[in-house]
Amino acid sequence: MESSEFRKLCEQACGNTDSVNELLARYGVKFGIYKNGTFKEQLFPFDMIPRVIEKDEFAFLERGLKQRVVALNCFIKDIYAEKNIVKDGVVPEEFIYAGSGYLAQCEGVTPPKGIYAHISGIDLVQGKDGSWFILEDNLRIPSGASYPMIARDLCRKSAPSLFEQIHIEDNRNYASLLRKTMDTVNTGGHTVILSPGRYNAAYFEHSYLAEQTGAHLATGSELTVENDHLYFIDYSGKKEKVGAVYRRISDDFLDPMNFRADSVIGIPHIYDIYRKGNVALLNAPGNGVADDKGIYYFVPKMVKYYLGEEPILQNAPTYLPYYESDMKYVLEKFDTLVLKDVAEAGGYGVVFGSKMTKAEKADFIALLKANPRRFIAQEVIDFKDIDIFEGGKCVPRKADLRAFVLMADEPMVWKSGLTRFSRNPDSFIVNSSQGGGFKDTWVVGN
């Protein structure tokens, strides 16, 4: 199909955008954020014009994503065991132990099948020259797969002609990929998706994925550890053994006996039985050591170190002020760079040197010199603009792509993804917490 024909079909379908967003709201497809101590829930705006990636191009991304996640898994395994990559001077010791994702409690603990990063959300952007760059590796509790899943389903119903005339990779298999991932490491028993509860920002996703995979949706109060095993307590009081927990609770709150003692949403002693190999936890506790923005700098080196291969996908050009030469470059080119706080997420802690006042710049540079491990600096990539439908017409906006890689016996890349876009024509920040919207991602071709 010619691109002009495809565009015409998309523009015709955009007349259904409002109705699809109304259905998404009715189904509770929302996200929530805490701000100033208040929980606010809002619609995640959906745009009917999909991001389209040709099948051959996606195959290239798929190879690079698999390579990257395998290397990251090797890194996590190494850090909590032999630490060879540190001993060999590839990654400085300070970058391991100073990071918030490193957990001493995970030393010497090997998860079932040796898999640490079961579900990875890898954020990419495409430059205007067509080149792809990795922006972030999200390995702790990456979210977002449910949004394109349900949006695609609603679009099939509202604009069936689009799907009749174009060959699109079916994205309805995410649930089966996730189920395969959970079953691969299950130690014997039911599978549970552990949610903090209704007021979590991604609660819709927790419930939706539980429904799609056939797993139990549970909160910490519905799970208990007895005789070195985990049990799910159903509405009648019946106990069922659990062999795998896809947890959507952060490490700190997972087990009050091993991590934060004030946690009221975790399960006492679940980490003790995990250490004994009696339950699988997805993703593995402690894998945040590999998704620190400072560690991101070293991932291409990990690919070479563990796999003996050249990286297929490249990082955005990144500098570590920790290194004297990089600090010098950052100070010289400050006005052309974007600075990121390694401890922040969701689009927070991101500042552009070009947008600072003289006083703000002086304050930030002083903070940077005092805490060089806290920040990374990157060249500003001029993202490829993609069209969104706004005000009755197509307008260009910046967008990224979150690709999902699931690890069973082998890594599996979902042939879809979450495309997030900025609704602000002057902004590069696409996060939902910053007011962004989302699109479906189509992999097309014969």
PDB file of N, CA and C in Angstrom, residues 109-196:
ATOM      1  N   VAL A 109      22.601 -14.686  45.751  1.00  0.00           N
ATOM      2  CA  VAL A 109      21.289 -15.276  45.498  1.00  0.00           C
ATOM      3  C   VAL A 109      21.088 -15.422  43.989  1.00  0.00           C
ATOM      4  N   THR A 110      20.818 -16.639  43.555  1.00  0.00           N
ATOM      5  CA  THR A 110      20.559 -16.899  42.136  1.00  0.00           C
ATOM      6  C   THR A 110      19.088 -17.245  41.963  1.00  0.00           C
ATOM      7  N   PRO A 111      18.360 -16.506  41.138  1.00  0.00           N
ATOM      8  CA  PRO A 111      16.937 -16.789  40.940  1.00  0.00           C
ATOM      9  C   PRO A 111      16.732 -18.033  40.092  1.00  0.00           C
ATOM     10  N   PRO A 112      15.520 -18.577  40.062  1.00  0.00           N
ATOM     11  CA  PRO A 112      15.232 -19.751  39.223  1.00  0.00           C
ATOM     12  C   PRO A 112      15.642 -19.530  37.775  1.00  0.00           C
ATOM     13  N   LYS A 113      16.324 -20.523  37.210  1.00  0.00           N
ATOM     14  CA  LYS A 113      16.831 -20.514  35.839  1.00  0.00           C
ATOM     15  C   LYS A 113      17.887 -19.427  35.604  1.00  0.00           C
ATOM     16  N   GLY A 114      18.333 -18.740  36.653  1.00  0.00           N
ATOM     17  CA  GLY A 114      19.350 -17.709  36.509  1.00  0.00           C
ATOM     18  C   GLY A 114      18.870 -16.484  35.757  1.00  0.00           C
ATOM     19  N   ILE A 115      17.549 -16.266  35.726  1.00  0.00           N
ATOM     20  CA  ILE A 115      16.989 -15.123  35.003  1.00  0.00           C
ATOM     21  C   ILE A 115      16.698 -14.002  36.001  1.00  0.00           C
ATOM     22  N   TYR A 116      17.261 -12.834  35.750  1.00  0.00           N
ATOM     23  CA  TYR A 116      17.062 -11.672  36.611  1.00  0.00           C
ATOM     24  C   TYR A 116      16.111 -10.667  35.968  1.00  0.00           C
ATOM     25  N   ALA A 117      16.291 -10.436  34.670  1.00  0.00           N
ATOM     26  CA  ALA A 117      15.476  -9.453  33.954  1.00  0.00           C
ATOM     27  C   ALA A 117      14.447 -10.193  33.108  1.00  0.00           C
ATOM     28  N   HIS A 118      13.303 -10.521  33.703  1.00  0.00           N
ATOM     29  CA  HIS A 118      12.266 -11.272  33.003  1.00  0.00           C
ATOM     30  C   HIS A 118      11.483 -10.398  32.027  1.00  0.00           C
ATOM     31  N   ILE A 119      11.143  -9.188  32.453  1.00  0.00           N
ATOM     32  CA  ILE A 119      10.374  -8.256  31.636  1.00  0.00           C
ATOM     33  C   ILE A 119      11.139  -6.940  31.601  1.00  0.00           C
ATOM     34  N   SER A 120      11.619  -6.575  30.435  1.00  0.00           N
ATOM     35  CA  SER A 120      12.402  -5.344  30.276  1.00  0.00           C
ATOM     36  C   SER A 120      11.668  -4.383  29.355  1.00  0.00           C
ATOM     37  N   GLY A 121      11.652  -3.117  29.737  1.00  0.00           N
ATOM     38  CA  GLY A 121      11.096  -2.077  28.883  1.00  0.00           C
ATOM     39  C   GLY A 121      12.234  -1.182  28.422  1.00  0.00           C
ATOM     40  N   ILE A 122      12.620  -1.291  27.172  1.00  0.00           N
ATOM     41  CA  ILE A 122      13.770  -0.561  26.648  1.00  0.00           C
ATOM     42  C   ILE A 122      13.265   0.633  25.843  1.00  0.00           C
ATOM     43  N   ASP A 123      13.650   1.837  26.267  1.00  0.00           N
ATOM     44  CA  ASP A 123      13.187   3.059  25.604  1.00  0.00           C
ATOM     45  C   ASP A 123      14.158   3.471  24.509  1.00  0.00           C
ATOM     46  N   LEU A 124      13.601   3.677  23.307  1.00  0.00           N
ATOM     47  CA  LEU A 124      14.393   4.078  22.155  1.00  0.00           C
ATOM     48  C   LEU A 124      13.818   5.348  21.532  1.00  0.00           C
ATOM     49  N   VAL A 125      14.670   6.059  20.831  1.00  0.00           N
ATOM     50  CA  VAL A 125      14.217   7.169  19.985  1.00  0.00           C
ATOM     51  C   VAL A 125      14.871   7.006  18.616  1.00  0.00           C
ATOM     52  N   GLN A 126      14.194   7.555  17.610  1.00  0.00           N
ATOM     53  CA  GLN A 126      14.724   7.509  16.254  1.00  0.00           C
ATOM     54  C   GLN A 126      15.083   8.909  15.809  1.00  0.00           C
ATOM     55  N   GLY A 127      16.330   9.088  15.404  1.00  0.00           N
ATOM     56  CA  GLY A 127      16.767  10.382  14.912  1.00  0.00           C
ATOM     57  C   GLY A 127      16.179  10.671  13.542  1.00  0.00           C
ATOM     58  N   LYS A 128      16.307  11.913  13.115  1.00  0.00           N
ATOM     59  CA  LYS A 128      15.747  12.290  11.822  1.00  0.00           C
ATOM     60  C   LYS A 128      16.449  11.616  10.652  1.00  0.00           C
ATOM     61  N   ASP A 129      17.660  11.086  10.896  1.00  0.00           N
ATOM     62  CA  ASP A 129      18.359  10.369   9.828  1.00  0.00           C
ATOM     63  C   ASP A 129      17.969   8.894   9.790  1.00  0.00           C
ATOM     64  N   GLY A 130      17.045   8.495  10.670  1.00  0.00           N
ATOM     65  CA  GLY A 130      16.584   7.116  10.699  1.00  0.00           C
ATOM     66  C   GLY A 130      17.298   6.237  11.706  1.00  0.00           C
ATOM     67  N   SER A 131      18.397   6.715  12.308  1.00  0.00           N
ATOM     68  CA  SER A 131      19.153   5.922  13.283  1.00  0.00           C
ATOM     69  C   SER A 131      18.380   5.796  14.595  1.00  0.00           C
ATOM     70  N   TRP A 132      18.490   4.620  15.198  1.00  0.00           N
ATOM     71  CA  TRP A 132      17.838   4.380  16.489  1.00  0.00           C
ATOM     72  C   TRP A 132      18.868   4.463  17.608  1.00  0.00           C
ATOM     73  N   PHE A 133      18.439   5.008  18.747  1.00  0.00           N
ATOM     74  CA  PHE A 133      19.294   5.107  19.930  1.00  0.00           C
ATOM     75  C   PHE A 133      18.523   4.628  21.161  1.00  0.00           C
ATOM     76  N   ILE A 134      19.228   3.926  22.043  1.00  0.00           N
ATOM     77  CA  ILE A 134      18.645   3.538  23.337  1.00  0.00           C
ATOM     78  C   ILE A 134      18.750   4.725  24.279  1.00  0.00           C
ATOM     79  N   LEU A 135      17.649   5.076  24.903  1.00  0.00           N
ATOM     80  CA  LEU A 135      17.651   6.146  25.905  1.00  0.00           C
ATOM     81  C   LEU A 135      17.730   5.614  27.326  1.00  0.00           C
ATOM     82  N   GLU A 136      17.013   4.521  27.598  1.00  0.00           N
ATOM     83  CA  GLU A 136      16.970   3.980  28.966  1.00  0.00           C
ATOM     84  C   GLU A 136      16.708   2.485  28.912  1.00  0.00           C
ATOM     85  N   ASP A 137      17.190   1.796  29.954  1.00  0.00           N
ATOM     86  CA  ASP A 137      16.863   0.394  30.178  1.00  0.00           C
ATOM     87  C   ASP A 137      16.023   0.322  31.445  1.00  0.00           C
ATOM     88  N   ASN A 138      14.753  -0.050  31.319  1.00  0.00           N
ATOM     89  CA  ASN A 138      13.865  -0.148  32.478  1.00  0.00           C
ATOM     90  C   ASN A 138      13.706  -1.616  32.851  1.00  0.00           C
ATOM     91  N   LEU A 139      14.336  -1.993  33.955  1.00  0.00           N
ATOM     92  CA  LEU A 139      14.394  -3.402  34.339  1.00  0.00           C
ATOM     93  C   LEU A 139      13.694  -3.696  35.662  1.00  0.00           C
ATOM     94  N   ARG A 140      13.328  -2.686  36.419  1.00  0.00           N
ATOM     95  CA  ARG A 140      12.732  -2.958  37.735  1.00  0.00           C
ATOM     96  C   ARG A 140      11.271  -3.375  37.574  1.00  0.00           C
ATOM     97  N   ILE A 141      10.416  -2.406  37.275  1.00  0.00           N
ATOM     98  CA  ILE A 141       8.988  -2.699  37.104  1.00  0.00           C
ATOM     99  C   ILE A 141       8.492  -1.923  35.885  1.00  0.00           C
ATOM    100  N   PRO A 142       8.963  -2.269  34.696  1.00  0.00           N
ATOM    101  CA  PRO A 142       8.536  -1.510  33.515  1.00  0.00           C
ATOM    102  C   PRO A 142       7.051  -1.713  33.232  1.00  0.00           C
ATOM    103  N   SER A 143       6.378  -0.638  32.894  1.00  0.00           N
ATOM    104  CA  SER A 143       4.941  -0.716  32.640  1.00  0.00           C
ATOM    105  C   SER A 143       4.628  -0.185  31.251  1.00  0.00           C
ATOM    106  N   GLY A 144       3.408  -0.415  30.803  1.00  0.00           N
ATOM    107  CA  GLY A 144       2.944   0.197  29.572  1.00  0.00           C
ATOM    108  C   GLY A 144       2.462  -0.735  28.489  1.00  0.00           C
ATOM    109  N   ALA A 145       2.719  -2.041  28.577  1.00  0.00           N
ATOM    110  CA  ALA A 145       2.320  -2.948  27.495  1.00  0.00           C
ATOM    111  C   ALA A 145       0.807  -3.020  27.345  1.00  0.00           C
ATOM    112  N   SER A 146       0.086  -2.861  28.433  1.00  0.00           N
ATOM    113  CA  SER A 146      -1.372  -3.028  28.378  1.00  0.00           C
ATOM    114  C   SER A 146      -2.051  -1.958  27.537  1.00  0.00           C
ATOM    115  N   TYR A 147      -1.467  -0.771  27.454  1.00  0.00           N
ATOM    116  CA  TYR A 147      -2.122   0.332  26.747  1.00  0.00           C
ATOM    117  C   TYR A 147      -2.249   0.069  25.248  1.00  0.00           C
ATOM    118  N   PRO A 148      -1.180  -0.275  24.537  1.00  0.00           N
ATOM    119  CA  PRO A 148      -1.370  -0.606  23.125  1.00  0.00           C
ATOM    120  C   PRO A 148      -2.171  -1.882  22.908  1.00  0.00           C
ATOM    121  N   MET A 149      -2.148  -2.799  23.888  1.00  0.00           N
ATOM    122  CA  MET A 149      -2.940  -4.023  23.749  1.00  0.00           C
ATOM    123  C   MET A 149      -4.427  -3.705  23.669  1.00  0.00           C
ATOM    124  N   ILE A 150      -4.924  -2.965  24.634  1.00  0.00           N
ATOM    125  CA  ILE A 150      -6.355  -2.681  24.651  1.00  0.00           C
ATOM    126  C   ILE A 150      -6.730  -1.656  23.589  1.00  0.00           C
ATOM    127  N   ALA A 151      -5.838  -0.705  23.294  1.00  0.00           N
ATOM    128  CA  ALA A 151      -6.127   0.285  22.259  1.00  0.00           C
ATOM    129  C   ALA A 151      -6.260  -0.399  20.905  1.00  0.00           C
ATOM    130  N   ARG A 152      -5.387  -1.363  20.601  1.00  0.00           N
ATOM    131  CA  ARG A 152      -5.476  -2.089  19.324  1.00  0.00           C
ATOM    132  C   ARG A 152      -6.817  -2.819  19.230  1.00  0.00           C
ATOM    133  N   ASP A 153      -7.236  -3.419  20.324  1.00  0.00           N
ATOM    134  CA  ASP A 153      -8.495  -4.147  20.331  1.00  0.00           C
ATOM    135  C   ASP A 153      -9.669  -3.214  20.023  1.00  0.00           C
ATOM    136  N   LEU A 154      -9.668  -2.039  20.634  1.00  0.00           N
ATOM    137  CA  LEU A 154     -10.757  -1.093  20.399  1.00  0.00           C
ATOM    138  C   LEU A 154     -10.701  -0.519  18.992  1.00  0.00           C
ATOM    139  N   CYS A 155      -9.494  -0.304  18.479  1.00  0.00           N
ATOM    140  CA  CYS A 155      -9.361   0.230  17.122  1.00  0.00           C
ATOM    141  C   CYS A 155      -9.829  -0.779  16.079  1.00  0.00           C
ATOM    142  N   ARG A 156      -9.600  -2.046  16.326  1.00  0.00           N
ATOM    143  CA  ARG A 156     -10.087  -3.077  15.413  1.00  0.00           C
ATOM    144  C   ARG A 156     -11.606  -2.983  15.255  1.00  0.00           C
ATOM    145  N   LYS A 157     -12.260  -2.643  16.347  1.00  0.00           N
ATOM    146  CA  LYS A 157     -13.723  -2.565  16.324  1.00  0.00           C
ATOM    147  C   LYS A 157     -14.214  -1.253  15.721  1.00  0.00           C
ATOM    148  N   SER A 158     -13.470  -0.170  15.960  1.00  0.00           N
ATOM    149  CA  SER A 158     -13.943   1.133  15.497  1.00  0.00           C
ATOM    150  C   SER A 158     -13.514   1.462  14.073  1.00  0.00           C
ATOM    151  N   ALA A 159     -12.405   0.860  13.614  1.00  0.00           N
ATOM    152  CA  ALA A 159     -11.912   1.140  12.259  1.00  0.00           C
ATOM    153  C   ALA A 159     -11.433  -0.151  11.611  1.00  0.00           C
ATOM    154  N   PRO A 160     -12.353  -1.101  11.385  1.00  0.00           N
ATOM    155  CA  PRO A 160     -11.944  -2.421  10.868  1.00  0.00           C
ATOM    156  C   PRO A 160     -11.281  -2.366   9.502  1.00  0.00           C
ATOM    157  N   SER A 161     -11.597  -1.354   8.684  1.00  0.00           N
ATOM    158  CA  SER A 161     -11.026  -1.293   7.336  1.00  0.00           C
ATOM    159  C   SER A 161      -9.502  -1.170   7.361  1.00  0.00           C
ATOM    160  N   LEU A 162      -8.975  -0.500   8.400  1.00  0.00           N
ATOM    161  CA  LEU A 162      -7.518  -0.374   8.509  1.00  0.00           C
ATOM    162  C   LEU A 162      -6.859  -1.745   8.593  1.00  0.00           C
ATOM    163  N   PHE A 163      -7.465  -2.642   9.356  1.00  0.00           N
ATOM    164  CA  PHE A 163      -6.855  -3.941   9.625  1.00  0.00           C
ATOM    165  C   PHE A 163      -7.171  -4.957   8.534  1.00  0.00           C
ATOM    166  N   GLU A 164      -8.125  -4.628   7.690  1.00  0.00           N
ATOM    167  CA  GLU A 164      -8.447  -5.510   6.571  1.00  0.00           C
ATOM    168  C   GLU A 164      -7.490  -5.291   5.406  1.00  0.00           C
ATOM    169  N   GLN A 165      -6.954  -4.076   5.279  1.00  0.00           N
ATOM    170  CA  GLN A 165      -6.162  -3.726   4.108  1.00  0.00           C
ATOM    171  C   GLN A 165      -4.654  -3.710   4.345  1.00  0.00           C
ATOM    172  N   ILE A 166      -4.233  -3.799   5.581  1.00  0.00           N
ATOM    173  CA  ILE A 166      -2.808  -3.706   5.903  1.00  0.00           C
ATOM    174  C   ILE A 166      -2.387  -4.934   6.696  1.00  0.00           C
ATOM    175  N   HIS A 167      -1.238  -5.531   6.332  1.00  0.00           N
ATOM    176  CA  HIS A 167      -0.727  -6.669   7.105  1.00  0.00           C
ATOM    177  C   HIS A 167       0.051  -6.147   8.312  1.00  0.00           C
ATOM    178  N   ILE A 168      -0.498  -6.351   9.484  1.00  0.00           N
ATOM    179  CA  ILE A 168       0.103  -5.858  10.727  1.00  0.00           C
ATOM    180  C   ILE A 168       0.385  -7.048  11.636  1.00  0.00           C
ATOM    181  N   GLU A 169       1.562  -7.094  12.220  1.00  0.00           N
ATOM    182  CA  GLU A 169       1.857  -8.141  13.203  1.00  0.00           C
ATOM    183  C   GLU A 169       0.858  -8.036  14.351  1.00  0.00           C
ATOM    184  N   ASP A 170       0.265  -9.163  14.700  1.00  0.00           N
ATOM    185  CA  ASP A 170      -0.755  -9.186  15.751  1.00  0.00           C
ATOM    186  C   ASP A 170      -0.095  -8.997  17.114  1.00  0.00           C
ATOM    187  N   ASN A 171      -0.582  -8.022  17.883  1.00  0.00           N
ATOM    188  CA  ASN A 171       0.043  -7.768  19.191  1.00  0.00           C
ATOM    189  C   ASN A 171      -0.698  -8.443  20.339  1.00  0.00           C
ATOM    190  N   ARG A 172      -1.681  -9.284  20.010  1.00  0.00           N
ATOM    191  CA  ARG A 172      -2.462  -9.924  21.075  1.00  0.00           C
ATOM    192  C   ARG A 172      -1.719 -11.059  21.759  1.00  0.00           C
ATOM    193  N   ASN A 173      -0.493 -11.346  21.308  1.00  0.00           N
ATOM    194  CA  ASN A 173       0.261 -12.447  21.907  1.00  0.00           C
ATOM    195  C   ASN A 173       1.091 -12.017  23.107  1.00  0.00           C
ATOM    196  N   TYR A 174       1.013 -10.737  23.518  1.00  0.00           N
ATOM    197  CA  TYR A 174       1.825 -10.335  24.671  1.00  0.00           C
ATOM    198  C   TYR A 174       1.486 -11.178  25.893  1.00  0.00           C
ATOM    199  N   ALA A 175       0.198 -11.446  26.082  1.00  0.00           N
ATOM    200  CA  ALA A 175      -0.211 -12.229  27.252  1.00  0.00           C
ATOM    201  C   ALA A 175       0.413 -13.629  27.218  1.00  0.00           C
ATOM    202  N   SER A 176       0.471 -14.238  26.043  1.00  0.00           N
ATOM    203  CA  SER A 176       1.056 -15.580  25.967  1.00  0.00           C
ATOM    204  C   SER A 176       2.569 -15.537  26.179  1.00  0.00           C
ATOM    205  N   LEU A 177       3.223 -14.463  25.703  1.00  0.00           N
ATOM    206  CA  LEU A 177       4.661 -14.311  25.966  1.00  0.00           C
ATOM    207  C   LEU A 177       4.922 -14.140  27.461  1.00  0.00           C
ATOM    208  N   LEU A 178       4.072 -13.339  28.119  1.00  0.00           N
ATOM    209  CA  LEU A 178       4.227 -13.124  29.554  1.00  0.00           C
ATOM    210  C   LEU A 178       3.950 -14.406  30.318  1.00  0.00           C
ATOM    211  N   ARG A 179       2.915 -15.119  29.893  1.00  0.00           N
ATOM    212  CA  ARG A 179       2.590 -16.378  30.565  1.00  0.00           C
ATOM    213  C   ARG A 179       3.741 -17.381  30.415  1.00  0.00           C
ATOM    214  N   LYS A 180       4.323 -17.444  29.213  1.00  0.00           N
ATOM    215  CA  LYS A 180       5.452 -18.343  29.001  1.00  0.00           C
ATOM    216  C   LYS A 180       6.622 -17.958  29.900  1.00  0.00           C
ATOM    217  N   THR A 181       6.850 -16.665  30.047  1.00  0.00           N
ATOM    218  CA  THR A 181       7.929 -16.177  30.900  1.00  0.00           C
ATOM    219  C   THR A 181       7.705 -16.598  32.349  1.00  0.00           C
ATOM    220  N   MET A 182       6.477 -16.428  32.820  1.00  0.00           N
ATOM    221  CA  MET A 182       6.161 -16.791  34.200  1.00  0.00           C
ATOM    222  C   MET A 182       6.244 -18.296  34.412  1.00  0.00           C
ATOM    223  N   ASP A 183       5.729 -19.062  33.440  1.00  0.00           N
ATOM    224  CA  ASP A 183       5.731 -20.523  33.584  1.00  0.00           C
ATOM    225  C   ASP A 183       7.142 -21.100  33.531  1.00  0.00           C
ATOM    226  N   THR A 184       8.035 -20.443  32.787  1.00  0.00           N
ATOM    227  CA  THR A 184       9.408 -20.934  32.654  1.00  0.00           C
ATOM    228  C   THR A 184      10.117 -21.006  34.004  1.00  0.00           C
ATOM    229  N   VAL A 185       9.844 -20.037  34.868  1.00  0.00           N
ATOM    230  CA  VAL A 185      10.551 -19.985  36.158  1.00  0.00           C
ATOM    231  C   VAL A 185       9.691 -20.445  37.338  1.00  0.00           C
ATOM    232  N   ASN A 186       8.440 -20.810  37.078  1.00  0.00           N
ATOM    233  CA  ASN A 186       7.535 -21.235  38.150  1.00  0.00           C
ATOM    234  C   ASN A 186       8.108 -22.442  38.882  1.00  0.00           C
ATOM    235  N   THR A 187       8.160 -22.362  40.199  1.00  0.00           N
ATOM    236  CA  THR A 187       8.737 -23.435  41.007  1.00  0.00           C
ATOM    237  C   THR A 187       7.717 -24.496  41.407  1.00  0.00           C
ATOM    238  N   GLY A 188       6.488 -24.331  40.945  1.00  0.00           N
ATOM    239  CA  GLY A 188       5.442 -25.297  41.245  1.00  0.00           C
ATOM    240  C   GLY A 188       4.291 -24.668  41.999  1.00  0.00           C
ATOM    241  N   GLY A 189       3.203 -24.393  41.284  1.00  0.00           N
ATOM    242  CA  GLY A 189       2.051 -23.761  41.922  1.00  0.00           C
ATOM    243  C   GLY A 189       1.414 -22.728  41.015  1.00  0.00           C
ATOM    244  N   HIS A 190       0.492 -21.967  41.564  1.00  0.00           N
ATOM    245  CA  HIS A 190      -0.196 -20.934  40.802  1.00  0.00           C
ATOM    246  C   HIS A 190       0.729 -19.746  40.516  1.00  0.00           C
ATOM    247  N   THR A 191       0.309 -18.934  39.556  1.00  0.00           N
ATOM    248  CA  THR A 191       1.013 -17.697  39.238  1.00  0.00           C
ATOM    249  C   THR A 191       0.178 -16.515  39.702  1.00  0.00           C
ATOM    250  N   VAL A 192       0.853 -15.532  40.287  1.00  0.00           N
ATOM    251  CA  VAL A 192       0.169 -14.380  40.877  1.00  0.00           C
ATOM    252  C   VAL A 192       0.782 -13.098  40.318  1.00  0.00           C
ATOM    253  N   ILE A 193      -0.069 -12.117  40.053  1.00  0.00           N
ATOM    254  CA  ILE A 193       0.408 -10.757  39.792  1.00  0.00           C
ATOM    255  C   ILE A 193       0.161  -9.965  41.056  1.00  0.00           C
ATOM    256  N   LEU A 194       1.236  -9.527  41.674  1.00  0.00           N
ATOM    257  CA  LEU A 194       1.170  -8.843  42.967  1.00  0.00           C
ATOM    258  C   LEU A 194       1.093  -7.340  42.757  1.00  0.00           C
ATOM    259  N   SER A 195       0.006  -6.740  43.207  1.00  0.00           N
ATOM    260  CA  SER A 195      -0.222  -5.301  43.036  1.00  0.00           C
ATOM    261  C   SER A 195      -0.249  -4.613  44.395  1.00  0.00           C
ATOM    262  N   PRO A 196       0.227  -3.370  44.460  1.00  0.00           N
ATOM    263  CA  PRO A 196       0.072  -2.602  45.701  1.00  0.00           C
ATOM    264  C   PRO A 196      -1.380  -2.245  45.979  1.00  0.00           C
TER     265      PRO A 196
END
